[in-house]
Coordinates of C-alpha atoms in Angstrom, one line a residue:
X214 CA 24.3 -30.5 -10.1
X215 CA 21.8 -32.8 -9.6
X216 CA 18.1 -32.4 -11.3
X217 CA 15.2 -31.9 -8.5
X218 CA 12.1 -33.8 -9.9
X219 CA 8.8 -33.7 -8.1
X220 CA 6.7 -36.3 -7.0
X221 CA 3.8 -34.8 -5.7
X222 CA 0.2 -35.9 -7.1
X223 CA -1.9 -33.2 -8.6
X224 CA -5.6 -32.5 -8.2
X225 CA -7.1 -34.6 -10.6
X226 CA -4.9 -37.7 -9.3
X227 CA -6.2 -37.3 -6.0
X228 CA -9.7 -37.2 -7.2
X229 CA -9.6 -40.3 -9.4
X230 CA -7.6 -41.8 -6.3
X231 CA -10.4 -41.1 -4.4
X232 CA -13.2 -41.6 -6.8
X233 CA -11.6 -45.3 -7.9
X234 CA -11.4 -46.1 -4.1
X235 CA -14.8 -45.5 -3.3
X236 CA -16.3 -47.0 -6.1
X237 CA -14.1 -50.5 -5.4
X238 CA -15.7 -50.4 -1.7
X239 CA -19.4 -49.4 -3.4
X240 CA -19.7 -46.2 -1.9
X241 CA -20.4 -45.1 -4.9
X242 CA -22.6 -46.4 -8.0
X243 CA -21.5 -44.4 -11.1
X244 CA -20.0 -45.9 -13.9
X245 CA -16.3 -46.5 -14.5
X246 CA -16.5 -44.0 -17.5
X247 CA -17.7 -41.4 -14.8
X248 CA -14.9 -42.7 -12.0
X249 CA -11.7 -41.7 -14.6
X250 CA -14.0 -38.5 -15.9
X251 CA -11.1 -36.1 -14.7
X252 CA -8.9 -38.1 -17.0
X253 CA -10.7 -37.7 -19.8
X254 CA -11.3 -34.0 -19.2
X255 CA -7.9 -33.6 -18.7
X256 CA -6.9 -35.3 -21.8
X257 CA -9.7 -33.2 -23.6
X258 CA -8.4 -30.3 -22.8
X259 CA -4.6 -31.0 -23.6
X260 CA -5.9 -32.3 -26.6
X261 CA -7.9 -28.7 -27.5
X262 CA -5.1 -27.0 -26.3
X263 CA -2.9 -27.9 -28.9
X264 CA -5.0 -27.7 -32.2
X265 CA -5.2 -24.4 -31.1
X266 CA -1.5 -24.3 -30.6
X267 CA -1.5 -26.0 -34.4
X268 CA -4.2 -23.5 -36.1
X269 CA -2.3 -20.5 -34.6
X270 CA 1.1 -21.9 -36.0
X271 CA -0.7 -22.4 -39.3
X272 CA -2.3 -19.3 -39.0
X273 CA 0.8 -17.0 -38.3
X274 CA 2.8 -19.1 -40.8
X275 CA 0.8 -17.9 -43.8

């Protein structure tokens, strides 16, 4: 059997897609650390996500 993967760009891609495209052609003036916000959000949140993952583990482990 062969494993199906999927290629398909999510949300936040698109929007830095987008966001990086239109601030290469100046459409925009934000910064850069504003273009790849998303990213960092979305890192942020994975990031939260699993120290509360940890503290429950810790917490439950007592």
């Amino acid at each position: 059997m062969e494993k199906e993967t999927s290629n398909k760009l999510g949300f936040l891609s698109i929007l830095i897609i987008i966001f990086v495209i239109a601030k290469l052609f100046r459409l925009i003036r934000w910064s850069w650390l504003l273009v790849f916000a998303p990213t960092l959000i979305g890192i942020g949140l994975w990031i939260l996500i699993m120290l509360v993952a940890i503290v429950i583990a810790a917490v439950s482990g007592e």
